[in-house]
């Protein structure tokens, strides 16, 4: 009987514990109830913060501003053709080689700028049973200083020199005999030195126009023995070696990538002598260059020239080439 009462008591305590656990887990809505949290009765301590200033030594940066922009390109073109003696299609064994160096540098600081351009171009061709002949031959050296007047206008002064490396000949076969060469030109015969000042219009990087209101040009023919009817002594009086002219000059440059890897470069020059406007000279140089890969390109160039001092008709030349080109810096 005593064990029975003990069992009832254990059942009573266990039942109350389960009921209490179920009541404690019932969620209570605390909305609109003001519940205030009491501070923890446990003691808390905060230490004092000590800030120590840190001294950083100044660092001196050694940096220089480079106001120069330089570009050099070197091109080599080689053409060769060979035929066997029994080649039924006909042809002449030939070898042609040409090279060009184009150097540009520009200094620009605030409103002042200086630019220099050098073009050295020379090429020869040799056909079987014929004399060697030049294909291209040019020396061009230009200097220009400018001071900016407004956003697109500059006051400039320039000096440029132009001539050729090698002798130039005309060729003929009198009485269908051997080929004969007659001397037409050579270095400094002719040679041109041009000084100019005026205004330059440059709205962007790829286009510019110089308007030389005050231009002087000296034409040199140092070898007086080359005079003949074909070159008219390049406008220099017979027996003289130099001719001075004052003129109005316009020089327009265009240099832009018109498509991906395709560049169009043009230069137009007009020279109007003040003492004889009828002998106005015009020259147009055009070069279209397509980049094949990093070291190879193909180009077509043309020159149109109208100069009454050398010919009464328009003169022209054209070349098509595929070759190697190296550009520095890359």
PDB file of C-alpha atoms in Angstrom:
ATOM      1  CA  UNK A   1       0.000   0.000   0.000  1.00  0.00           C
ATOM      2  CA  UNK A   2       2.859   2.261   0.825  1.00  0.00           C
ATOM      3  CA  UNK A   3       4.366   1.668  -2.658  1.00  0.00           C
ATOM      4  CA  UNK A   4       1.045   2.572  -4.203  1.00  0.00           C
ATOM      5  CA  UNK A   5       1.085   6.046  -2.639  1.00  0.00           C
ATOM      6  CA  UNK A   6       4.655   6.577  -3.763  1.00  0.00           C
ATOM      7  CA  UNK A   7       3.723   5.721  -7.368  1.00  0.00           C
ATOM      8  CA  UNK A   8       0.826   8.218  -7.307  1.00  0.00           C
ATOM      9  CA  UNK A   9       3.135  10.994  -6.099  1.00  0.00           C
ATOM     10  CA  UNK A  10       5.698  10.330  -8.815  1.00  0.00           C
ATOM     11  CA  UNK A  11       2.976  10.394 -11.472  1.00  0.00           C
ATOM     12  CA  UNK A  12       1.655  13.693 -10.110  1.00  0.00           C
ATOM     13  CA  UNK A  13       5.081  15.414 -10.250  1.00  0.00           C
ATOM     14  CA  UNK A  14       5.887  14.131 -13.734  1.00  0.00           C
ATOM     15  CA  UNK A  15       2.490  15.266 -15.075  1.00  0.00           C
ATOM     16  CA  UNK A  16       2.943  18.783 -13.659  1.00  0.00           C
ATOM     17  CA  UNK A  17       6.408  19.017 -15.285  1.00  0.00           C
ATOM     18  CA  UNK A  18       5.086  18.073 -18.711  1.00  0.00           C
ATOM     19  CA  UNK A  19       2.194  20.525 -18.431  1.00  0.00           C
ATOM     20  CA  UNK A  20       4.583  23.304 -17.367  1.00  0.00           C
ATOM     21  CA  UNK A  21       6.867  22.561 -20.316  1.00  0.00           C
ATOM     22  CA  UNK A  22       3.972  22.761 -22.767  1.00  0.00           C
ATOM     23  CA  UNK A  23       2.788  26.073 -21.296  1.00  0.00           C
ATOM     24  CA  UNK A  24       6.310  27.585 -21.447  1.00  0.00           C
ATOM     25  CA  UNK A  25       6.614  26.929 -25.197  1.00  0.00           C
ATOM     26  CA  UNK A  26       3.373  28.723 -26.106  1.00  0.00           C
ATOM     27  CA  UNK A  27       4.256  31.938 -28.086  1.00  0.00           C
ATOM     28  CA  UNK A  28       3.133  35.113 -26.379  1.00  0.00           C
ATOM     29  CA  UNK A  29       2.123  38.181 -28.399  1.00  0.00           C
ATOM     30  CA  UNK A  30       4.183  41.030 -27.013  1.00  0.00           C
ATOM     31  CA  UNK A  31       2.477  43.688 -29.087  1.00  0.00           C
ATOM     32  CA  UNK A  32       1.423  46.717 -27.076  1.00  0.00           C
ATOM     33  CA  UNK A  33       3.283  45.362 -24.060  1.00  0.00           C
ATOM     34  CA  UNK A  34       5.730  47.656 -22.365  1.00  0.00           C
ATOM     35  CA  UNK A  35       8.709  45.492 -21.562  1.00  0.00           C
ATOM     36  CA  UNK A  36      11.700  47.206 -19.988  1.00  0.00           C
ATOM     37  CA  UNK A  37      15.067  45.579 -19.896  1.00  0.00           C
ATOM     38  CA  UNK A  38      16.956  45.819 -16.670  1.00  0.00           C
ATOM     39  CA  UNK A  39      20.635  46.484 -16.436  1.00  0.00           C
ATOM     40  CA  UNK A  40      22.791  43.501 -15.823  1.00  0.00           C
ATOM     41  CA  UNK A  41      23.619  43.205 -12.156  1.00  0.00           C
ATOM     42  CA  UNK A  42      27.059  42.003 -13.026  1.00  0.00           C
ATOM     43  CA  UNK A  43      29.750  44.680 -12.693  1.00  0.00           C
ATOM     44  CA  UNK A  44      31.414  45.929 -15.906  1.00  0.00           C
ATOM     45  CA  UNK A  45      34.696  47.799 -16.403  1.00  0.00           C
ATOM     46  CA  UNK A  46      35.937  49.840 -19.364  1.00  0.00           C
ATOM     47  CA  UNK A  47      39.563  50.678 -19.759  1.00  0.00           C
ATOM     48  CA  UNK A  48      40.737  54.112 -20.942  1.00  0.00           C
ATOM     49  CA  UNK A  49      41.685  54.424 -24.649  1.00  0.00           C
ATOM     50  CA  UNK A  50      45.062  55.997 -25.318  1.00  0.00           C
ATOM     51  CA  UNK A  51      45.779  57.372 -28.831  1.00  0.00           C
ATOM     52  CA  UNK A  52      49.436  57.730 -29.762  1.00  0.00           C
ATOM     53  CA  UNK A  53      50.112  60.014 -32.795  1.00  0.00           C
ATOM     54  CA  UNK A  54      52.024  58.326 -35.585  1.00  0.00           C
ATOM     55  CA  UNK A  55      54.496  60.381 -37.579  1.00  0.00           C
ATOM     56  CA  UNK A  56      54.888  59.329 -41.225  1.00  0.00           C
ATOM     57  CA  UNK A  57      58.075  60.503 -42.943  1.00  0.00           C
ATOM     58  CA  UNK A  58      57.394  62.299 -46.266  1.00  0.00           C
ATOM     59  CA  UNK A  59      58.115  60.325 -49.422  1.00  0.00           C
ATOM     60  CA  UNK A  60      59.785  62.123 -52.300  1.00  0.00           C
ATOM     61  CA  UNK A  61      58.555  60.841 -55.680  1.00  0.00           C
ATOM     62  CA  UNK A  62      61.177  61.202 -58.386  1.00  0.00           C
ATOM     63  CA  UNK A  63      59.058  61.731 -61.532  1.00  0.00           C
ATOM     64  CA  UNK A  64      59.865  63.637 -64.699  1.00  0.00           C
ATOM     65  CA  UNK A  65      57.405  64.880 -67.300  1.00  0.00           C
ATOM     66  CA  UNK A  66      58.414  63.995 -70.840  1.00  0.00           C
ATOM     67  CA  UNK A  67      57.304  66.685 -73.254  1.00  0.00           C
ATOM     68  CA  UNK A  68      58.753  64.852 -76.270  1.00  0.00           C
ATOM     69  CA  UNK A  69      56.872  62.454 -78.526  1.00  0.00           C
ATOM     70  CA  UNK A  70      59.046  60.569 -81.023  1.00  0.00           C
ATOM     71  CA  UNK A  71      58.266  57.960 -83.685  1.00  0.00           C
ATOM     72  CA  UNK A  72      60.583  56.266 -86.188  1.00  0.00           C
ATOM     73  CA  UNK A  73      59.553  53.857 -88.931  1.00  0.00           C
ATOM     74  CA  UNK A  74      61.917  51.925 -91.196  1.00  0.00           C
ATOM     75  CA  UNK A  75      60.573  50.129 -94.262  1.00  0.00           C
ATOM     76  CA  UNK A  76      62.253  47.758 -96.733  1.00  0.00           C
ATOM     77  CA  UNK A  77      60.640  46.599 -99.974  1.00  0.00           C
ATOM     78  CA  UNK A  78      62.129  43.925-102.238  1.00  0.00           C
ATOM     79  CA  UNK A  79      60.820  42.732-105.603  1.00  0.00           C
ATOM     80  CA  UNK A  80      62.400  40.028-107.755  1.00  0.00           C
ATOM     81  CA  UNK A  81      61.465  38.159-110.931  1.00  0.00           C
ATOM     82  CA  UNK A  82      63.334  35.427-112.850  1.00  0.00           C
ATOM     83  CA  UNK A  83      62.552  33.464-116.031  1.00  0.00           C
ATOM     84  CA  UNK A  84      64.180  30.534-117.731  1.00  0.00           C
ATOM     85  CA  UNK A  85      65.673  31.046-121.216  1.00  0.00           C
ATOM     86  CA  UNK A  86      62.885  29.003-122.809  1.00  0.00           C
ATOM     87  CA  UNK A  87      60.019  30.717-120.959  1.00  0.00           C
ATOM     88  CA  UNK A  88      57.324  30.983-123.616  1.00  0.00           C
ATOM     89  CA  UNK A  89      55.385  33.762-121.913  1.00  0.00           C
ATOM     90  CA  UNK A  90      58.213  36.259-122.230  1.00  0.00           C
ATOM     91  CA  UNK A  91      59.650  38.392-119.471  1.00  0.00           C
ATOM     92  CA  UNK A  92      62.768  40.057-118.156  1.00  0.00           C
ATOM     93  CA  UNK A  93      64.761  39.052-115.093  1.00  0.00           C
ATOM     94  CA  UNK A  94      64.656  41.929-112.643  1.00  0.00           C
ATOM     95  CA  UNK A  95      65.544  42.919-109.118  1.00  0.00           C
ATOM     96  CA  UNK A  96      64.189  45.952-107.265  1.00  0.00           C
ATOM     97  CA  UNK A  97      64.826  47.176-103.748  1.00  0.00           C
ATOM     98  CA  UNK A  98      63.665  50.291-101.929  1.00  0.00           C
ATOM     99  CA  UNK A  99      63.951  51.632 -98.412  1.00  0.00           C
ATOM    100  CA  UNK A 100      62.317  54.435 -96.475  1.00  0.00           C
ATOM    101  CA  UNK A 101      63.051  56.040 -93.116  1.00  0.00           C
ATOM    102  CA  UNK A 102      60.440  58.316 -91.590  1.00  0.00           C
ATOM    103  CA  UNK A 103      61.362  60.104 -88.375  1.00  0.00           C
ATOM    104  CA  UNK A 104      59.001  62.378 -86.459  1.00  0.00           C
ATOM    105  CA  UNK A 105      59.488  64.166 -83.176  1.00  0.00           C
ATOM    106  CA  UNK A 106      57.382  66.747 -81.388  1.00  0.00           C
ATOM    107  CA  UNK A 107      57.926  68.839 -78.268  1.00  0.00           C
ATOM    108  CA  UNK A 108      54.869  70.384 -76.663  1.00  0.00           C
ATOM    109  CA  UNK A 109      54.717  72.387 -73.442  1.00  0.00           C
ATOM    110  CA  UNK A 110      51.840  74.700 -72.616  1.00  0.00           C
ATOM    111  CA  UNK A 111      51.369  77.029 -75.636  1.00  0.00           C
ATOM    112  CA  UNK A 112      54.716  76.280 -77.306  1.00  0.00           C
ATOM    113  CA  UNK A 113      55.451  73.417 -79.679  1.00  0.00           C
ATOM    114  CA  UNK A 114      58.283  72.256 -81.911  1.00  0.00           C
ATOM    115  CA  UNK A 115      58.025  69.567 -84.590  1.00  0.00           C
ATOM    116  CA  UNK A 116      60.558  67.918 -86.866  1.00  0.00           C
ATOM    117  CA  UNK A 117      60.040  65.412 -89.681  1.00  0.00           C
ATOM    118  CA  UNK A 118      62.642  63.594 -91.781  1.00  0.00           C
ATOM    119  CA  UNK A 119      61.814  61.464 -94.841  1.00  0.00           C
ATOM    120  CA  UNK A 120      64.596  59.523 -96.530  1.00  0.00           C
ATOM    121  CA  UNK A 121      63.444  57.404 -99.466  1.00  0.00           C
ATOM    122  CA  UNK A 122      65.578  55.616-102.057  1.00  0.00           C
ATOM    123  CA  UNK A 123      65.070  52.687-104.416  1.00  0.00           C
ATOM    124  CA  UNK A 124      66.579  51.098-107.552  1.00  0.00           C
ATOM    125  CA  UNK A 125      65.606  48.508-110.133  1.00  0.00           C
ATOM    126  CA  UNK A 126      67.858  46.414-112.373  1.00  0.00           C
ATOM    127  CA  UNK A 127      66.442  44.653-115.416  1.00  0.00           C
ATOM    128  CA  UNK A 128      68.459  42.180-117.443  1.00  0.00           C
ATOM    129  CA  UNK A 129      70.419  43.776-120.305  1.00  0.00           C
ATOM    130  CA  UNK A 130      69.448  47.258-119.066  1.00  0.00           C
ATOM    131  CA  UNK A 131      71.098  49.942-116.970  1.00  0.00           C
ATOM    132  CA  UNK A 132      70.201  50.397-113.310  1.00  0.00           C
ATOM    133  CA  UNK A 133      67.406  52.905-112.769  1.00  0.00           C
ATOM    134  CA  UNK A 134      66.083  54.775-109.785  1.00  0.00           C
ATOM    135  CA  UNK A 135      62.522  54.166-108.679  1.00  0.00           C
ATOM    136  CA  UNK A 136      62.350  56.657-105.784  1.00  0.00           C
ATOM    137  CA  UNK A 137      64.834  59.203-104.453  1.00  0.00           C
ATOM    138  CA  UNK A 138      63.968  61.898-101.936  1.00  0.00           C
ATOM    139  CA  UNK A 139      65.429  63.817 -99.007  1.00  0.00           C
ATOM    140  CA  UNK A 140      62.937  65.894 -97.011  1.00  0.00           C
ATOM    141  CA  UNK A 141      63.704  67.640 -93.721  1.00  0.00           C
ATOM    142  CA  UNK A 142      61.171  69.933 -92.058  1.00  0.00           C
ATOM    143  CA  UNK A 143      61.358  72.008 -88.857  1.00  0.00           C
ATOM    144  CA  UNK A 144      58.484  73.993 -87.347  1.00  0.00           C
ATOM    145  CA  UNK A 145      57.979  76.036 -84.178  1.00  0.00           C
ATOM    146  CA  UNK A 146      54.554  77.308 -83.177  1.00  0.00           C
ATOM    147  CA  UNK A 147      52.868  79.358 -80.462  1.00  0.00           C
ATOM    148  CA  UNK A 148      49.189  78.753 -79.753  1.00  0.00           C
ATOM    149  CA  UNK A 149      46.956  81.796 -80.222  1.00  0.00           C
ATOM    150  CA  UNK A 150      43.557  80.189 -79.630  1.00  0.00           C
ATOM    151  CA  UNK A 151      41.984  76.743 -79.502  1.00  0.00           C
ATOM    152  CA  UNK A 152      42.711  75.873 -83.159  1.00  0.00           C
ATOM    153  CA  UNK A 153      45.047  78.625 -84.418  1.00  0.00           C
ATOM    154  CA  UNK A 154      48.819  78.941 -84.092  1.00  0.00           C
ATOM    155  CA  UNK A 155      51.520  81.379 -85.126  1.00  0.00           C
ATOM    156  CA  UNK A 156      54.290  79.340 -86.767  1.00  0.00           C
ATOM    157  CA  UNK A 157      57.709  79.591 -88.358  1.00  0.00           C
ATOM    158  CA  UNK A 158      59.238  76.782 -90.411  1.00  0.00           C
ATOM    159  CA  UNK A 159      62.328  75.813 -92.392  1.00  0.00           C
ATOM    160  CA  UNK A 160      62.502  72.813 -94.688  1.00  0.00           C
ATOM    161  CA  UNK A 161      65.027  71.335 -97.081  1.00  0.00           C
ATOM    162  CA  UNK A 162      64.456  69.012-100.037  1.00  0.00           C
ATOM    163  CA  UNK A 163      66.783  67.300-102.512  1.00  0.00           C
ATOM    164  CA  UNK A 164      67.837  63.806-103.636  1.00  0.00           C
ATOM    165  CA  UNK A 165      70.611  61.268-102.928  1.00  0.00           C
ATOM    166  CA  UNK A 166      71.686  60.017-106.326  1.00  0.00           C
ATOM    167  CA  UNK A 167      72.034  61.072-109.915  1.00  0.00           C
ATOM    168  CA  UNK A 168      68.936  61.022-112.093  1.00  0.00           C
ATOM    169  CA  UNK A 169      69.028  60.124-115.792  1.00  0.00           C
ATOM    170  CA  UNK A 170      66.825  59.969-118.829  1.00  0.00           C
ATOM    171  CA  UNK A 171      67.297  56.862-120.994  1.00  0.00           C
ATOM    172  CA  UNK A 172      67.201  56.305-124.740  1.00  0.00           C
ATOM    173  CA  UNK A 173      68.358  53.812-127.381  1.00  0.00           C
ATOM    174  CA  UNK A 174      69.701  55.755-130.363  1.00  0.00           C
ATOM    175  CA  UNK A 175      69.407  53.755-133.599  1.00  0.00           C
ATOM    176  CA  UNK A 176      68.075  50.818-131.521  1.00  0.00           C
ATOM    177  CA  UNK A 177      71.532  50.299-130.081  1.00  0.00           C
ATOM    178  CA  UNK A 178      72.721  50.120-126.496  1.00  0.00           C
ATOM    179  CA  UNK A 179      70.880  52.046-123.804  1.00  0.00           C
ATOM    180  CA  UNK A 180      72.300  55.534-123.197  1.00  0.00           C
ATOM    181  CA  UNK A 181      71.792  57.633-120.035  1.00  0.00           C
ATOM    182  CA  UNK A 182      71.689  61.434-120.018  1.00  0.00           C
ATOM    183  CA  UNK A 183      72.236  63.221-116.688  1.00  0.00           C
ATOM    184  CA  UNK A 184      69.192  65.180-115.490  1.00  0.00           C
ATOM    185  CA  UNK A 185      69.721  65.792-111.785  1.00  0.00           C
ATOM    186  CA  UNK A 186      71.827  64.994-108.756  1.00  0.00           C
ATOM    187  CA  UNK A 187      72.240  66.020-105.099  1.00  0.00           C
ATOM    188  CA  UNK A 188      71.628  69.782-104.726  1.00  0.00           C
ATOM    189  CA  UNK A 189      70.811  69.994-108.409  1.00  0.00           C
ATOM    190  CA  UNK A 190      68.100  70.752-107.678  1.00  0.00           C
ATOM    191  CA  UNK A 191      67.924  71.485-103.969  1.00  0.00           C
ATOM    192  CA  UNK A 192      65.267  73.578-102.245  1.00  0.00           C
ATOM    193  CA  UNK A 193      65.466  75.553 -99.006  1.00  0.00           C
ATOM    194  CA  UNK A 194      62.203  77.159 -97.871  1.00  0.00           C
ATOM    195  CA  UNK A 195      61.638  79.518 -94.947  1.00  0.00           C
ATOM    196  CA  UNK A 196      58.075  80.410 -94.021  1.00  0.00           C
ATOM    197  CA  UNK A 197      56.054  82.075 -91.283  1.00  0.00           C
ATOM    198  CA  UNK A 198      52.345  82.676 -90.895  1.00  0.00           C
ATOM    199  CA  UNK A 199      49.337  81.015 -89.311  1.00  0.00           C
ATOM    200  CA  UNK A 200      48.452  77.362 -88.815  1.00  0.00           C
ATOM    201  CA  UNK A 201      44.957  75.906 -88.425  1.00  0.00           C
ATOM    202  CA  UNK A 202      44.926  72.619 -86.490  1.00  0.00           C
ATOM    203  CA  UNK A 203      41.458  71.534 -85.272  1.00  0.00           C
ATOM    204  CA  UNK A 204      42.522  67.956 -84.418  1.00  0.00           C
ATOM    205  CA  UNK A 205      45.499  65.598 -84.388  1.00  0.00           C
ATOM    206  CA  UNK A 206      45.164  64.274 -87.957  1.00  0.00           C
ATOM    207  CA  UNK A 207      44.572  67.490 -89.953  1.00  0.00           C
ATOM    208  CA  UNK A 208      46.481  70.762 -90.197  1.00  0.00           C
ATOM    209  CA  UNK A 209      46.951  73.618 -92.667  1.00  0.00           C
ATOM    210  CA  UNK A 210      49.818  76.088 -92.724  1.00  0.00           C
ATOM    211  CA  UNK A 211      49.197  79.469 -94.361  1.00  0.00           C
ATOM    212  CA  UNK A 212      52.609  80.982 -95.001  1.00  0.00           C
ATOM    213  CA  UNK A 213      51.983  84.629 -95.779  1.00  0.00           C
ATOM    214  CA  UNK A 214      55.709  85.321 -95.755  1.00  0.00           C
ATOM    215  CA  UNK A 215      57.652  82.597 -97.558  1.00  0.00           C
ATOM    216  CA  UNK A 216      61.103  82.646 -99.139  1.00  0.00           C
ATOM    217  CA  UNK A 217      62.552  79.826-101.218  1.00  0.00           C
ATOM    218  CA  UNK A 218      66.027  79.287-102.610  1.00  0.00           C
ATOM    219  CA  UNK A 219      66.417  76.876-105.545  1.00  0.00           C
ATOM    220  CA  UNK A 220      69.937  75.471-105.992  1.00  0.00           C
ATOM    221  CA  UNK A 221      71.500  73.957-109.116  1.00  0.00           C
ATOM    222  CA  UNK A 222      75.137  73.552-108.100  1.00  0.00           C
ATOM    223  CA  UNK A 223      76.047  71.448-111.148  1.00  0.00           C
ATOM    224  CA  UNK A 224      75.535  73.794-114.084  1.00  0.00           C
ATOM    225  CA  UNK A 225      76.487  71.039-116.567  1.00  0.00           C
ATOM    226  CA  UNK A 226      73.133  69.252-116.212  1.00  0.00           C
ATOM    227  CA  UNK A 227      71.074  71.904-117.996  1.00  0.00           C
ATOM    228  CA  UNK A 228      68.966  70.668-120.896  1.00  0.00           C
ATOM    229  CA  UNK A 229      65.555  71.285-122.397  1.00  0.00           C
ATOM    230  CA  UNK A 230      63.833  68.601-120.301  1.00  0.00           C
ATOM    231  CA  UNK A 231      64.356  70.129-116.874  1.00  0.00           C
ATOM    232  CA  UNK A 232      64.580  73.838-117.865  1.00  0.00           C
ATOM    233  CA  UNK A 233      67.328  74.156-115.252  1.00  0.00           C
ATOM    234  CA  UNK A 234      64.630  74.012-112.549  1.00  0.00           C
ATOM    235  CA  UNK A 235      63.899  77.723-112.929  1.00  0.00           C
ATOM    236  CA  UNK A 236      67.438  78.859-112.139  1.00  0.00           C
ATOM    237  CA  UNK A 237      68.875  81.291-114.726  1.00  0.00           C
ATOM    238  CA  UNK A 238      71.459  79.736-117.016  1.00  0.00           C
ATOM    239  CA  UNK A 239      74.931  80.345-115.622  1.00  0.00           C
ATOM    240  CA  UNK A 240      73.627  80.811-112.061  1.00  0.00           C
ATOM    241  CA  UNK A 241      73.513  78.338-109.234  1.00  0.00           C
ATOM    242  CA  UNK A 242      70.740  79.838-107.064  1.00  0.00           C
ATOM    243  CA  UNK A 243      67.408  81.546-107.459  1.00  0.00           C
ATOM    244  CA  UNK A 244      65.548  83.455-104.693  1.00  0.00           C
ATOM    245  CA  UNK A 245      61.762  83.750-104.600  1.00  0.00           C
ATOM    246  CA  UNK A 246      59.218  85.365-102.265  1.00  0.00           C
ATOM    247  CA  UNK A 247      55.844  83.689-102.230  1.00  0.00           C
ATOM    248  CA  UNK A 248      52.582  82.758-100.537  1.00  0.00           C
ATOM    249  CA  UNK A 249      52.529  79.106 -99.460  1.00  0.00           C
ATOM    250  CA  UNK A 250      49.899  76.644 -98.256  1.00  0.00           C
ATOM    251  CA  UNK A 251      50.816  73.251 -96.764  1.00  0.00           C
ATOM    252  CA  UNK A 252      48.028  70.844 -95.758  1.00  0.00           C
ATOM    253  CA  UNK A 253      48.609  67.554 -93.929  1.00  0.00           C
ATOM    254  CA  UNK A 254      46.196  64.677 -93.344  1.00  0.00           C
ATOM    255  CA  UNK A 255      47.221  61.513 -91.498  1.00  0.00           C
ATOM    256  CA  UNK A 256      44.532  59.170 -90.150  1.00  0.00           C
ATOM    257  CA  UNK A 257      43.567  55.503 -89.838  1.00  0.00           C
ATOM    258  CA  UNK A 258      40.463  55.464 -92.039  1.00  0.00           C
ATOM    259  CA  UNK A 259      39.778  51.775 -91.335  1.00  0.00           C
ATOM    260  CA  UNK A 260      41.236  49.176 -88.999  1.00  0.00           C
ATOM    261  CA  UNK A 261      44.914  48.666 -89.965  1.00  0.00           C
ATOM    262  CA  UNK A 262      44.530  51.019 -92.985  1.00  0.00           C
ATOM    263  CA  UNK A 263      46.171  54.450 -92.888  1.00  0.00           C
ATOM    264  CA  UNK A 264      45.723  57.333 -95.326  1.00  0.00           C
ATOM    265  CA  UNK A 265      48.385  60.035 -95.442  1.00  0.00           C
ATOM    266  CA  UNK A 266      48.262  63.089 -97.696  1.00  0.00           C
ATOM    267  CA  UNK A 267      50.328  66.235 -98.056  1.00  0.00           C
ATOM    268  CA  UNK A 268      49.393  69.087-100.395  1.00  0.00           C
ATOM    269  CA  UNK A 269      51.713  72.021-101.065  1.00  0.00           C
ATOM    270  CA  UNK A 270      50.952  75.152-103.047  1.00  0.00           C
ATOM    271  CA  UNK A 271      53.641  77.741-103.796  1.00  0.00           C
ATOM    272  CA  UNK A 272      52.552  81.062-105.340  1.00  0.00           C
ATOM    273  CA  UNK A 273      55.426  83.429-106.273  1.00  0.00           C
ATOM    274  CA  UNK A 274      54.532  87.047-105.598  1.00  0.00           C
ATOM    275  CA  UNK A 275      56.371  88.233-108.715  1.00  0.00           C
ATOM    276  CA  UNK A 276      54.767  85.716-111.119  1.00  0.00           C
ATOM    277  CA  UNK A 277      51.476  84.128-110.069  1.00  0.00           C
ATOM    278  CA  UNK A 278      51.348  82.246-113.376  1.00  0.00           C
ATOM    279  CA  UNK A 279      54.197  79.987-112.147  1.00  0.00           C
ATOM    280  CA  UNK A 280      52.213  78.652-109.187  1.00  0.00           C
ATOM    281  CA  UNK A 281      53.453  75.211-108.130  1.00  0.00           C
ATOM    282  CA  UNK A 282      51.307  72.376-106.809  1.00  0.00           C
ATOM    283  CA  UNK A 283      52.383  69.065-105.282  1.00  0.00           C
ATOM    284  CA  UNK A 284      50.207  66.291-103.857  1.00  0.00           C
ATOM    285  CA  UNK A 285      51.640  63.228-102.060  1.00  0.00           C
ATOM    286  CA  UNK A 286      49.253  60.379-101.211  1.00  0.00           C
ATOM    287  CA  UNK A 287      50.094  57.139 -99.384  1.00  0.00           C
ATOM    288  CA  UNK A 288      47.620  54.387 -98.525  1.00  0.00           C
ATOM    289  CA  UNK A 289      49.134  51.760 -96.223  1.00  0.00           C
ATOM    290  CA  UNK A 290      47.537  48.503 -95.076  1.00  0.00           C
ATOM    291  CA  UNK A 291      49.082  46.655 -92.149  1.00  0.00           C
ATOM    292  CA  UNK A 292      49.305  42.913 -92.790  1.00  0.00           C
ATOM    293  CA  UNK A 293      50.851  41.961 -89.452  1.00  0.00           C
ATOM    294  CA  UNK A 294      53.265  43.367 -86.904  1.00  0.00           C
ATOM    295  CA  UNK A 295      56.237  43.581 -89.291  1.00  0.00           C
ATOM    296  CA  UNK A 296      54.681  43.562 -92.767  1.00  0.00           C
ATOM    297  CA  UNK A 297      52.545  45.982 -94.712  1.00  0.00           C
ATOM    298  CA  UNK A 298      51.538  46.820 -98.253  1.00  0.00           C
ATOM    299  CA  UNK A 299      51.281  50.343 -99.586  1.00  0.00           C
ATOM    300  CA  UNK A 300      50.400  52.295-102.687  1.00  0.00           C
ATOM    301  CA  UNK A 301      51.846  55.788-103.097  1.00  0.00           C
ATOM    302  CA  UNK A 302      51.382  58.481-105.675  1.00  0.00           C
ATOM    303  CA  UNK A 303      52.787  61.917-106.398  1.00  0.00           C
ATOM    304  CA  UNK A 304      51.211  64.582-108.576  1.00  0.00           C
ATOM    305  CA  UNK A 305      53.331  67.616-109.478  1.00  0.00           C
ATOM    306  CA  UNK A 306      52.657  70.733-111.509  1.00  0.00           C
ATOM    307  CA  UNK A 307      55.709  72.976-111.827  1.00  0.00           C
ATOM    308  CA  UNK A 308      56.203  75.173-114.891  1.00  0.00           C
ATOM    309  CA  UNK A 309      59.864  75.548-113.997  1.00  0.00           C
ATOM    310  CA  UNK A 310      60.381  71.903-114.961  1.00  0.00           C
ATOM    311  CA  UNK A 311      57.473  71.011-117.275  1.00  0.00           C
ATOM    312  CA  UNK A 312      54.403  72.604-118.784  1.00  0.00           C
ATOM    313  CA  UNK A 313      52.342  69.489-118.035  1.00  0.00           C
ATOM    314  CA  UNK A 314      51.342  67.649-114.865  1.00  0.00           C
ATOM    315  CA  UNK A 315      53.931  65.110-113.743  1.00  0.00           C
ATOM    316  CA  UNK A 316      53.051  61.951-111.849  1.00  0.00           C
ATOM    317  CA  UNK A 317      54.546  58.848-110.266  1.00  0.00           C
ATOM    318  CA  UNK A 318      53.070  55.772-108.588  1.00  0.00           C
ATOM    319  CA  UNK A 319      54.467  52.788-106.666  1.00  0.00           C
ATOM    320  CA  UNK A 320      52.918  49.637-105.214  1.00  0.00           C
ATOM    321  CA  UNK A 321      54.969  47.676-102.695  1.00  0.00           C
ATOM    322  CA  UNK A 322      54.846  44.900-100.115  1.00  0.00           C
ATOM    323  CA  UNK A 323      57.579  44.846 -97.540  1.00  0.00           C
ATOM    324  CA  UNK A 324      58.780  44.891 -93.977  1.00  0.00           C
ATOM    325  CA  UNK A 325      58.338  47.800 -91.611  1.00  0.00           C
ATOM    326  CA  UNK A 326      59.786  48.382 -88.146  1.00  0.00           C
ATOM    327  CA  UNK A 327      58.328  51.074 -85.891  1.00  0.00           C
ATOM    328  CA  UNK A 328      60.039  52.473 -82.787  1.00  0.00           C
ATOM    329  CA  UNK A 329      58.995  52.830 -80.049  1.00  0.00           C
ATOM    330  CA  UNK A 330      56.331  50.139 -80.086  1.00  0.00           C
TER     331      UNK A 330
END
